[in-house]
């Protein structure tokens, strides 16, 4: 029963990624044709590879039509909701690498999955960035990407050492998180492992270390690494220095009216969806959140975190979005509503804007381009319920599913970059 529940849940159209789904369908044909005979894995591998070669050409054709004409590419006709590509994607080379690791074409019973394709696309993206040798900015989501959901970067955090290697290579690093705190203390305590590792390193200059920033509240608060007497901390950068004029012009009354509406929706949905009494609504300057709270378990004798139903979380996000779509004050600004796995937030701004701000912050004269930027995150489900989704408007992306996958991705990226610099 529970596996059927999971399967049906993932079949919901708003959870699907149309491009990944389309690739999955293409691969299902050779899978069915060859899965009846033992020893057919080389044929399966060959057919899968041909499909990826074709996809690669379709992406290149889309890239050239994006630049040269207003007409639709073949890929846009085949996958109407497909987004913008900023680089070519060597998906056939990536397929060979991933087939080697994941034995995709050896499987007779389980066809290529969403995760297989997600890994192939991630590998293709980092291969391409390494080949082009022009990665200037890499941004990371926080929860689930750098540390466990609600967790912190401890001294043992493996991504921290990889981030330091990137900084040593003069690549700018931004942590673009929805978590919004207007002073640095909470970021410093959640990222203390990275701070302590950085301050201990004397093989990297302060100038290189200062290429580390945090963009908090999606696009609302900017901090930069700094050191005083060998002690690392995050220095808050004044808004006037980095906030685009168009965003400074958003009126306080529109922001407050938007957040008031969301807060009232949360209150009425808490009642209509029969959410536990402990569920709390948190109001901040640029965000409102609905969080599960805790209850005292008399059997265990301690406080236990509540878990909200997935369906309830999604119902809330979709309701808020449809209310805001019709709300005039919200139409004069940008906002981002998402389901964070066990909470729902509506932030003023968005991670697409957060990345654009960093692209200009690091180089005000010649801002870093989307094809020189990679965002790594866990929330890419389409139709608005995920906060990394919009980063596809400003950068190349990699969709990971756990902090360990981020570490693996960074290891691969560093290997590919080293190989290419030696060529
Ligand atoms: P991210 O994955 O790093 O973008 O962080 C998302 C999580 O940060 C959410 O699911 C919340 O649990 C937490 N969070 C804390 N403060 C805020 C806020 O002001 N806006 C949105 N999310 C917040
Ligand atoms: Mg996340």
Short mmCIF file of C-alpha atoms in Angstrom, two decimals, residues 7-422:
data_model
loop_
_atom_site.label_atom_id
_atom_site.label_comp_id
_atom_site.label_asym_id
_atom_site.label_seq_id
_atom_site.Cartn_x
_atom_site.Cartn_y
_atom_site.Cartn_z
CA UNK A 7 4.22 5.68 -7.02
CA UNK A 8 0.94 7.50 -7.53
CA UNK A 9 2.28 10.55 -5.77
CA UNK A 10 5.23 10.80 -8.13
CA UNK A 11 2.94 10.44 -11.13
CA UNK A 12 1.23 13.72 -10.28
CA UNK A 13 1.78 15.98 -13.23
CA UNK A 14 2.91 19.02 -11.22
CA UNK A 15 5.74 16.95 -9.70
CA UNK A 16 7.09 15.78 -13.05
CA UNK A 17 9.93 17.29 -14.98
CA UNK A 18 8.75 17.19 -18.59
CA UNK A 19 12.24 16.96 -20.16
CA UNK A 20 13.36 14.11 -17.90
CA UNK A 21 10.05 12.37 -18.46
CA UNK A 22 10.35 12.67 -22.21
CA UNK A 23 13.87 11.16 -22.16
CA UNK A 24 12.59 8.38 -19.92
CA UNK A 25 9.90 7.54 -22.48
CA UNK A 26 12.41 7.49 -25.35
CA UNK A 27 14.63 5.05 -23.44
CA UNK A 28 11.74 2.79 -22.56
CA UNK A 29 11.50 1.60 -26.19
CA UNK A 30 14.96 -0.06 -26.45
CA UNK A 31 14.48 -1.25 -22.87
CA UNK A 32 11.34 -3.18 -23.86
CA UNK A 33 12.84 -4.42 -27.15
CA UNK A 34 15.97 -5.85 -25.52
CA UNK A 35 14.83 -6.76 -22.04
CA UNK A 36 13.54 -10.19 -23.02
CA UNK A 37 16.92 -11.61 -24.04
CA UNK A 38 19.85 -12.24 -21.68
CA UNK A 39 23.18 -10.93 -22.90
CA UNK A 40 21.63 -8.03 -24.82
CA UNK A 41 23.21 -5.29 -22.70
CA UNK A 42 25.62 -4.14 -25.43
CA UNK A 43 22.68 -3.67 -27.84
CA UNK A 44 20.78 -1.83 -25.13
CA UNK A 45 23.82 0.36 -24.41
CA UNK A 46 24.19 1.10 -28.14
CA UNK A 47 20.52 2.07 -28.54
CA UNK A 48 20.49 4.23 -25.41
CA UNK A 49 23.64 5.95 -26.66
CA UNK A 50 22.06 6.70 -30.07
CA UNK A 51 19.13 8.31 -28.27
CA UNK A 52 21.46 10.50 -26.21
CA UNK A 53 23.37 11.50 -29.37
CA UNK A 54 20.09 12.64 -30.90
CA UNK A 55 19.11 14.55 -27.77
CA UNK A 56 22.50 16.27 -27.87
CA UNK A 57 21.83 17.46 -31.44
CA UNK A 58 18.35 18.65 -30.50
CA UNK A 59 19.83 20.70 -27.64
CA UNK A 60 22.42 22.22 -29.99
CA UNK A 61 19.71 23.07 -32.49
CA UNK A 62 17.66 24.70 -29.69
CA UNK A 63 20.72 26.69 -28.61
CA UNK A 64 21.21 28.03 -32.11
CA UNK A 65 17.52 28.96 -32.55
CA UNK A 66 17.59 30.69 -29.13
CA UNK A 67 20.28 32.98 -30.54
CA UNK A 68 19.31 33.41 -34.16
CA UNK A 69 15.53 33.29 -34.52
CA UNK A 70 12.19 33.58 -32.84
CA UNK A 71 10.92 30.32 -34.33
CA UNK A 72 10.48 27.24 -32.19
CA UNK A 73 13.15 24.56 -32.20
CA UNK A 74 12.30 20.88 -32.64
CA UNK A 75 12.97 20.27 -28.97
CA UNK A 76 10.46 22.98 -27.99
CA UNK A 77 7.85 21.33 -30.18
CA UNK A 78 8.55 17.93 -28.62
CA UNK A 79 8.74 19.23 -25.03
CA UNK A 80 6.70 22.46 -24.97
CA UNK A 81 7.59 23.41 -21.37
CA UNK A 82 11.35 23.09 -21.90
CA UNK A 83 13.37 26.01 -20.48
CA UNK A 84 16.40 27.91 -21.74
CA UNK A 85 19.75 26.16 -22.22
CA UNK A 86 22.85 28.23 -21.57
CA UNK A 87 25.38 25.65 -22.81
CA UNK A 88 25.51 22.52 -24.95
CA UNK A 89 25.13 19.31 -22.99
CA UNK A 90 27.37 16.35 -23.90
CA UNK A 91 24.72 13.86 -22.79
CA UNK A 92 26.15 10.96 -24.82
CA UNK A 93 29.53 11.21 -23.09
CA UNK A 94 27.72 11.64 -19.77
CA UNK A 95 25.61 8.56 -20.50
CA UNK A 96 28.76 6.46 -21.04
CA UNK A 97 30.15 7.68 -17.70
CA UNK A 98 26.92 7.08 -15.80
CA UNK A 99 26.24 3.71 -17.46
CA UNK A 100 29.65 2.66 -16.25
CA UNK A 101 28.79 3.69 -12.69
CA UNK A 102 25.11 2.76 -12.50
CA UNK A 103 24.96 -0.21 -14.96
CA UNK A 104 21.81 1.25 -16.50
CA UNK A 105 21.96 -0.85 -19.68
CA UNK A 106 22.66 -4.06 -17.70
CA UNK A 107 19.21 -3.95 -16.13
CA UNK A 108 16.57 -6.25 -17.56
CA UNK A 109 13.78 -5.56 -15.09
CA UNK A 110 14.03 -1.87 -14.26
CA UNK A 111 14.00 0.65 -17.08
CA UNK A 112 16.07 3.88 -17.00
CA UNK A 113 14.66 5.93 -14.17
CA UNK A 114 14.15 9.56 -13.32
CA UNK A 115 17.27 9.40 -11.14
CA UNK A 116 19.41 7.79 -13.87
CA UNK A 117 18.51 10.64 -16.22
CA UNK A 118 18.95 13.30 -13.54
CA UNK A 119 22.51 12.01 -12.95
CA UNK A 120 23.25 11.93 -16.69
CA UNK A 121 22.09 15.54 -17.11
CA UNK A 122 24.14 16.66 -14.07
CA UNK A 123 27.25 14.96 -15.41
CA UNK A 124 26.72 16.45 -18.87
CA UNK A 125 26.44 19.93 -17.35
CA UNK A 126 29.65 19.75 -15.32
CA UNK A 127 31.53 18.08 -18.20
CA UNK A 128 30.55 21.00 -20.43
CA UNK A 129 31.49 23.67 -17.88
CA UNK A 130 34.87 21.99 -17.39
CA UNK A 131 35.47 21.69 -21.15
CA UNK A 132 34.61 25.35 -21.73
CA UNK A 133 36.93 26.23 -18.85
CA UNK A 134 34.84 29.26 -17.96
CA UNK A 135 33.09 28.47 -14.68
CA UNK A 136 33.25 31.72 -12.69
CA UNK A 137 30.52 31.34 -10.08
CA UNK A 138 29.09 28.28 -8.36
CA UNK A 139 26.11 28.72 -6.05
CA UNK A 140 24.70 26.23 -3.59
CA UNK A 141 21.35 25.86 -1.96
CA UNK A 142 21.63 25.19 1.81
CA UNK A 143 19.21 22.60 3.25
CA UNK A 144 19.58 19.13 1.68
CA UNK A 145 22.34 20.41 -0.65
CA UNK A 146 25.17 21.37 1.74
CA UNK A 147 23.75 19.88 4.94
CA UNK A 148 20.79 17.76 6.03
CA UNK A 149 17.36 19.43 6.11
CA UNK A 150 17.39 21.84 9.08
CA UNK A 151 21.01 20.89 9.85
CA UNK A 152 24.35 22.68 9.81
CA UNK A 153 27.76 22.47 8.16
CA UNK A 154 29.89 20.81 10.81
CA UNK A 155 33.69 20.55 10.87
CA UNK A 156 33.39 17.15 9.15
CA UNK A 157 31.31 18.55 6.29
CA UNK A 158 32.82 17.18 3.09
CA UNK A 159 31.45 19.91 0.81
CA UNK A 160 33.36 22.52 2.84
CA UNK A 161 36.76 21.13 1.76
CA UNK A 162 35.59 21.04 -1.89
CA UNK A 163 34.31 24.63 -1.64
CA UNK A 164 37.76 25.69 -0.44
CA UNK A 165 39.32 23.96 -3.45
CA UNK A 166 36.98 25.93 -5.74
CA UNK A 167 37.93 29.20 -4.03
CA UNK A 168 41.60 28.31 -4.51
CA UNK A 169 40.87 28.03 -8.22
CA UNK A 170 39.50 31.62 -8.14
CA UNK A 171 35.92 30.45 -8.60
CA UNK A 172 33.40 32.59 -6.70
CA UNK A 173 31.12 30.64 -4.37
CA UNK A 174 27.69 31.81 -3.21
CA UNK A 175 25.36 30.04 -0.80
CA UNK A 176 21.92 31.00 -2.09
CA UNK A 177 19.47 29.87 0.54
CA UNK A 178 15.84 30.64 1.28
CA UNK A 179 16.70 30.72 4.98
CA UNK A 180 16.41 34.43 5.72
CA UNK A 181 18.05 36.04 8.76
CA UNK A 182 18.97 39.70 8.74
CA UNK A 183 22.04 39.33 10.89
CA UNK A 184 25.00 37.05 10.41
CA UNK A 185 24.84 35.11 13.69
CA UNK A 186 22.50 32.33 12.53
CA UNK A 187 24.38 31.87 9.25
CA UNK A 188 27.63 31.73 11.20
CA UNK A 189 26.26 29.06 13.51
CA UNK A 190 24.75 27.00 10.64
CA UNK A 191 27.92 27.27 8.53
CA UNK A 192 30.45 27.10 11.37
CA UNK A 193 32.28 24.08 9.85
CA UNK A 194 33.00 26.03 6.69
CA UNK A 195 34.03 29.16 8.63
CA UNK A 196 36.41 27.26 10.92
CA UNK A 197 37.91 25.26 8.03
CA UNK A 198 38.47 28.47 6.06
CA UNK A 199 40.09 30.43 8.88
CA UNK A 200 42.52 27.54 9.54
CA UNK A 201 43.78 27.55 5.96
CA UNK A 202 46.84 29.65 5.28
CA UNK A 203 47.45 28.22 1.80
CA UNK A 204 44.65 30.44 0.48
CA UNK A 205 44.67 34.24 0.56
CA UNK A 206 42.07 36.42 2.26
CA UNK A 207 41.20 37.82 -1.16
CA UNK A 208 40.37 34.28 -2.37
CA UNK A 209 38.41 33.54 0.83
CA UNK A 210 36.38 36.73 0.31
CA UNK A 211 35.00 35.19 -2.88
CA UNK A 212 32.62 33.31 -0.54
CA UNK A 213 29.23 34.98 -0.03
CA UNK A 214 25.82 34.12 1.36
CA UNK A 215 22.68 35.33 -0.34
CA UNK A 216 20.00 34.74 2.30
CA UNK A 217 16.21 34.93 2.10
CA UNK A 218 16.60 33.97 -1.60
CA UNK A 219 17.60 37.52 -2.65
CA UNK A 220 17.25 39.64 0.48
CA UNK A 221 20.42 39.61 2.60
CA UNK A 222 24.04 39.59 1.40
CA UNK A 223 27.02 38.57 3.52
CA UNK A 224 30.68 38.14 2.60
CA UNK A 225 33.41 36.14 4.30
CA UNK A 226 35.94 38.24 6.16
CA UNK A 227 38.57 37.75 8.89
CA UNK A 228 39.68 39.82 11.86
CA UNK A 229 42.78 38.63 13.74
CA UNK A 230 42.46 35.21 12.09
CA UNK A 231 38.81 34.85 13.11
CA UNK A 232 36.42 34.16 10.20
CA UNK A 233 32.97 35.74 10.13
CA UNK A 234 30.31 36.88 7.67
CA UNK A 235 30.20 40.64 7.11
CA UNK A 236 26.82 42.06 6.17
CA UNK A 237 26.92 44.13 2.98
CA UNK A 238 24.65 47.18 2.90
CA UNK A 239 21.72 46.87 0.47
CA UNK A 240 22.58 50.16 -1.24
CA UNK A 241 25.80 48.53 -2.42
CA UNK A 242 24.24 45.56 -4.22
CA UNK A 243 20.44 45.72 -4.40
CA UNK A 244 19.25 46.59 -7.93
CA UNK A 245 17.29 49.83 -8.18
CA UNK A 246 14.24 47.96 -9.55
CA UNK A 247 14.08 45.95 -6.31
CA UNK A 248 14.77 48.91 -4.03
CA UNK A 249 11.72 50.48 -5.65
CA UNK A 250 9.33 47.74 -4.44
CA UNK A 251 7.09 49.58 -2.00
CA UNK A 252 6.97 48.58 1.66
CA UNK A 253 3.18 48.73 1.53
CA UNK A 254 3.05 46.21 -1.40
CA UNK A 255 5.46 43.92 0.47
CA UNK A 256 3.43 44.11 3.68
CA UNK A 257 0.09 43.68 1.89
CA UNK A 258 1.45 40.58 0.11
CA UNK A 259 2.78 39.08 3.33
CA UNK A 260 -0.47 39.94 5.18
CA UNK A 261 -2.48 38.09 2.55
CA UNK A 262 -0.25 35.02 2.81
CA UNK A 263 -0.37 35.11 6.61
CA UNK A 264 -4.18 35.22 6.55
CA UNK A 265 -4.28 32.35 4.02
CA UNK A 266 -2.01 30.31 6.29
CA UNK A 267 -4.34 30.97 9.24
CA UNK A 268 -7.47 29.87 7.40
CA UNK A 269 -5.77 26.85 5.77
CA UNK A 270 -4.45 25.76 9.17
CA UNK A 271 -8.09 25.44 10.24
CA UNK A 272 -9.61 24.04 7.04
CA UNK A 273 -6.85 21.44 6.54
CA UNK A 274 -7.04 20.49 10.24
CA UNK A 275 -3.33 21.04 10.80
CA UNK A 276 -2.07 20.25 14.32
CA UNK A 277 -2.52 23.05 16.90
CA UNK A 278 1.26 23.19 17.35
CA UNK A 279 1.69 24.42 13.74
CA UNK A 280 3.17 27.91 13.90
CA UNK A 281 3.07 30.86 11.56
CA UNK A 282 6.30 32.88 11.49
CA UNK A 283 6.30 36.42 10.15
CA UNK A 284 9.56 38.07 9.09
CA UNK A 285 10.32 41.37 7.34
CA UNK A 286 10.49 39.74 3.88
CA UNK A 287 8.83 36.32 4.42
CA UNK A 288 6.04 34.37 6.07
CA UNK A 289 6.33 30.71 6.94
CA UNK A 290 4.12 27.95 8.23
CA UNK A 291 6.19 25.51 10.29
CA UNK A 292 5.16 22.30 12.03
CA UNK A 293 6.27 22.94 15.63
CA UNK A 294 6.82 20.23 18.23
CA UNK A 295 4.70 18.23 20.66
CA UNK A 296 5.56 16.61 23.98
CA UNK A 297 5.47 12.83 23.57
CA UNK A 298 4.47 11.49 27.01
CA UNK A 299 5.54 7.94 26.11
CA UNK A 300 9.05 9.04 25.08
CA UNK A 301 9.21 11.84 27.64
CA UNK A 302 10.57 14.40 25.18
CA UNK A 303 9.59 16.94 22.53
CA UNK A 304 9.13 15.50 19.05
CA UNK A 305 9.02 17.45 15.79
CA UNK A 306 5.69 17.14 14.02
CA UNK A 307 5.46 16.12 10.37
CA UNK A 308 2.94 17.73 8.06
CA UNK A 309 1.30 15.67 5.31
CA UNK A 310 2.81 16.16 1.87
CA UNK A 311 -0.64 16.71 0.41
CA UNK A 312 -1.37 19.45 2.95
CA UNK A 313 1.95 21.20 2.20
CA UNK A 314 1.23 21.20 -1.52
CA UNK A 315 -2.37 22.27 -1.09
CA UNK A 316 -1.13 25.28 0.89
CA UNK A 317 1.50 26.27 -1.70
CA UNK A 318 -0.90 25.97 -4.62
CA UNK A 319 -3.61 27.92 -2.75
CA UNK A 320 -1.22 30.73 -1.83
CA UNK A 321 0.04 30.94 -5.37
CA UNK A 322 -3.40 31.21 -6.86
CA UNK A 323 -4.40 33.89 -4.31
CA UNK A 324 -1.27 35.91 -5.07
CA UNK A 325 -1.71 35.65 -8.83
CA UNK A 326 -4.89 37.71 -8.53
CA UNK A 327 -3.51 40.16 -5.97
CA UNK A 328 -2.44 43.52 -7.36
CA UNK A 329 0.22 44.49 -4.77
CA UNK A 330 1.93 41.10 -5.41
CA UNK A 331 1.93 41.73 -9.16
CA UNK A 332 4.21 44.74 -8.61
CA UNK A 333 6.96 42.62 -7.04
CA UNK A 334 8.48 39.14 -7.24
CA UNK A 335 7.80 36.43 -4.68
CA UNK A 336 8.52 32.76 -4.24
CA UNK A 337 6.24 30.25 -2.48
CA UNK A 338 7.51 26.77 -1.86
CA UNK A 339 7.09 23.61 0.10
CA UNK A 340 10.33 23.03 2.00
CA UNK A 341 9.61 19.34 2.78
CA UNK A 342 8.04 19.98 6.19
CA UNK A 343 7.15 23.68 6.03
CA UNK A 344 5.77 26.23 3.57
CA UNK A 345 7.30 29.65 2.95
CA UNK A 346 6.52 32.67 0.90
CA UNK A 347 9.56 34.90 0.41
CA UNK A 348 9.67 38.27 -1.28
CA UNK A 349 12.19 37.88 -4.13
CA UNK A 350 13.56 34.63 -5.55
CA UNK A 351 16.74 32.64 -6.10
CA UNK A 352 16.87 33.67 -9.79
CA UNK A 353 17.24 37.26 -8.58
CA UNK A 354 19.67 36.18 -5.83
CA UNK A 355 21.99 34.65 -8.42
CA UNK A 356 21.74 37.67 -10.75
CA UNK A 357 22.70 39.91 -7.82
CA UNK A 358 25.79 37.79 -7.13
CA UNK A 359 26.73 37.76 -10.83
CA UNK A 360 26.89 41.56 -10.69
CA UNK A 361 28.29 41.82 -7.16
CA UNK A 362 31.39 39.83 -8.09
CA UNK A 363 31.97 41.77 -11.28
CA UNK A 364 30.00 45.03 -11.54
CA UNK A 365 31.68 46.07 -14.83
CA UNK A 366 31.20 42.81 -16.76
CA UNK A 367 28.72 40.71 -14.78
CA UNK A 368 29.21 36.96 -14.77
CA UNK A 369 26.98 35.32 -17.39
CA UNK A 370 24.51 32.44 -16.88
CA UNK A 371 26.74 30.13 -18.97
CA UNK A 372 29.58 30.87 -16.52
CA UNK A 373 27.42 30.06 -13.47
CA UNK A 374 26.30 26.75 -11.95
CA UNK A 375 23.65 26.43 -9.23
CA UNK A 376 23.47 23.19 -7.25
CA UNK A 377 20.20 22.52 -5.44
CA UNK A 378 17.60 19.95 -4.43
CA UNK A 379 14.33 21.72 -5.21
CA UNK A 380 13.67 21.68 -8.95
CA UNK A 381 10.18 20.21 -9.19
CA UNK A 382 8.25 22.32 -11.69
CA UNK A 383 5.16 24.46 -11.14
CA UNK A 384 6.36 26.73 -8.45
CA UNK A 385 6.46 24.50 -5.38
CA UNK A 386 10.26 24.36 -5.32
CA UNK A 387 12.63 27.20 -4.57
CA UNK A 388 15.61 26.21 -6.75
CA UNK A 389 13.45 25.92 -9.88
CA UNK A 390 13.71 29.61 -10.78
CA UNK A 391 17.53 29.49 -10.78
CA UNK A 392 17.17 27.92 -14.23
CA UNK A 393 16.43 31.44 -15.45
CA UNK A 394 19.84 32.75 -14.34
CA UNK A 395 22.32 29.88 -14.46
CA UNK A 396 23.15 26.33 -15.45
CA UNK A 397 21.92 23.90 -12.80
CA UNK A 398 22.58 20.54 -11.18
CA UNK A 399 19.75 18.77 -9.39
CA UNK A 400 21.01 16.79 -6.42
CA UNK A 401 19.02 14.74 -3.90
CA UNK A 402 21.30 14.69 -0.81
CA UNK A 403 24.40 16.40 0.64
CA UNK A 404 26.46 13.33 -0.35
CA UNK A 405 25.41 13.78 -4.00
CA UNK A 406 26.75 17.35 -3.81
CA UNK A 407 30.11 16.02 -2.61
CA UNK A 408 30.18 13.47 -5.46
CA UNK A 409 29.27 16.13 -8.01
CA UNK A 410 32.03 18.47 -6.76
CA UNK A 411 34.60 15.67 -6.85
CA UNK A 412 33.68 14.91 -10.46
CA UNK A 413 33.73 18.60 -11.37
CA UNK A 414 37.20 19.08 -9.85
CA UNK A 415 38.51 16.00 -11.72
CA UNK A 416 37.05 17.19 -15.05
CA UNK A 417 38.46 20.70 -14.52
CA UNK A 418 41.91 19.31 -13.73
CA UNK A 419 41.82 17.06 -16.82
CA UNK A 420 40.81 19.93 -19.07
CA UNK A 421 43.42 22.30 -17.71
CA UNK A 422 46.08 19.66 -18.48
#
